[in-house]
Coordinates of C-alpha atoms in Angstrom, one line a residue:
M1 CA -66.1 -54.0 -174.1
T2 CA -66.9 -57.3 -172.5
A3 CA -65.3 -60.6 -173.5
R4 CA -68.5 -61.7 -175.1
D5 CA -68.7 -58.5 -177.1
S6 CA -65.2 -59.0 -178.5
F7 CA -66.1 -62.5 -179.7
E8 CA -69.4 -61.4 -181.2
E9 CA -67.7 -58.5 -183.0
F10 CA -65.1 -60.8 -184.4
D11 CA -67.8 -63.3 -185.5
A12 CA -69.8 -60.6 -187.1
L13 CA -66.7 -59.2 -189.0
L14 CA -65.9 -62.6 -190.4
S15 CA -69.5 -63.2 -191.3
V16 CA -69.6 -60.1 -193.6
S17 CA -66.0 -60.0 -194.7
N18 CA -64.5 -61.1 -198.0
C19 CA -61.1 -62.2 -197.0
D20 CA -59.9 -62.1 -200.6
R21 CA -60.1 -58.4 -200.3
W22 CA -58.4 -58.1 -196.9
A23 CA -55.0 -57.3 -198.4
D24 CA -56.6 -54.1 -199.6
G25 CA -57.5 -53.0 -196.1
Q26 CA -60.9 -54.6 -195.9
G27 CA -60.8 -56.0 -192.4
L28 CA -57.7 -58.0 -191.8
E29 CA -56.2 -55.6 -189.4
D30 CA -59.5 -55.3 -187.5
A31 CA -59.7 -59.1 -187.2
Q32 CA -56.2 -59.4 -186.0
E33 CA -56.7 -56.6 -183.5
L34 CA -59.8 -58.4 -182.1
L35 CA -57.9 -61.7 -181.9
G36 CA -55.2 -59.9 -179.9
K37 CA -57.8 -58.9 -177.3
F38 CA -59.3 -62.4 -176.9
T39 CA -59.4 -63.8 -173.4
S40 CA -58.7 -67.5 -172.7
A41 CA -62.5 -68.0 -172.6
Q42 CA -62.9 -66.5 -176.0
W43 CA -60.1 -68.7 -177.5
S44 CA -61.9 -71.7 -176.0
R45 CA -65.1 -70.6 -177.6
L46 CA -63.4 -70.0 -180.9
E47 CA -61.7 -73.4 -180.8
H48 CA -65.1 -75.1 -180.2
E49 CA -67.2 -73.0 -182.7
W50 CA -65.0 -72.4 -185.8
R51 CA -65.9 -75.8 -187.4
T52 CA -69.6 -74.8 -187.4
R53 CA -69.0 -71.7 -189.6
D54 CA -69.2 -71.7 -193.4
K55 CA -66.2 -72.0 -195.6
K56 CA -65.9 -68.2 -196.3
W57 CA -65.8 -67.6 -192.5
R58 CA -63.2 -70.3 -191.9
L59 CA -61.0 -68.9 -194.7
C60 CA -61.2 -65.4 -193.2
L61 CA -60.3 -66.9 -189.8
E62 CA -57.3 -68.7 -191.2
S63 CA -56.0 -65.6 -192.9
A64 CA -56.2 -63.6 -189.7
L65 CA -54.2 -66.1 -187.6
C66 CA -50.5 -65.5 -186.9
P67 CA -48.9 -68.2 -184.7
L68 CA -46.2 -65.7 -183.7
Q69 CA -48.8 -63.7 -181.9
S70 CA -50.0 -66.5 -179.5
A71 CA -49.8 -70.3 -179.0
A72 CA -53.6 -70.4 -179.3
E73 CA -53.3 -69.1 -182.9
G74 CA -50.7 -71.8 -183.7
R75 CA -52.9 -74.5 -182.2
L76 CA -55.9 -73.4 -184.2
L77 CA -53.9 -73.3 -187.5
L78 CA -52.8 -76.9 -186.8
E79 CA -56.5 -77.9 -186.3
M80 CA -57.5 -76.1 -189.5
A81 CA -55.0 -78.2 -191.4
Y82 CA -57.6 -81.0 -190.9
D83 CA -60.6 -79.1 -192.0
V84 CA -63.2 -80.9 -194.1
D85 CA -62.8 -78.4 -197.0
P86 CA -59.6 -78.8 -199.1
D87 CA -59.4 -75.0 -199.7
V88 CA -59.3 -74.3 -195.9
R89 CA -56.8 -77.2 -195.4
Y90 CA -54.5 -75.9 -198.1
S91 CA -54.6 -72.3 -196.8
A92 CA -53.8 -73.5 -193.2
L93 CA -51.0 -75.7 -194.5
H94 CA -49.6 -72.8 -196.6
T95 CA -49.6 -70.6 -193.5
I96 CA -48.0 -73.3 -191.4
S97 CA -45.3 -73.8 -193.9
F98 CA -44.6 -70.1 -194.0
Y99 CA -44.2 -69.9 -190.2
C100 CA -42.3 -73.2 -190.0
G101 CA -39.2 -71.5 -191.2
V102 CA -39.4 -71.7 -195.0
N103 CA -36.9 -69.0 -196.0
S104 CA -36.4 -68.0 -192.4
S105 CA -33.6 -67.7 -189.9
G106 CA -34.3 -71.2 -188.5
T107 CA -36.4 -70.0 -185.6
Y108 CA -39.6 -72.0 -185.7
F109 CA -42.9 -71.6 -184.1
F110 CA -44.2 -75.2 -184.5

């Protein structure tokens, strides 16, 4: 699988997914696995293109991000906290607050 193929597969998954159902095994693991395979070029592409996608796609992206997996995921979550849509902003801020150490051992990502 080429780098372009991985990004295209991820983009297609988010385009057809309903992230409200991901907790039931409807794509979250697949999205996270694809993110884990991203090259630096793919992360750069994602960082430039995510804002052009619709709200549903951006919410699915946000739910797939885990800043403990990579610094790129943490940076993207921080960018998403400034999204034009309040639902995307809220979701990103909620995730950030979770990983900032709320109810944690005091080890913080951000």
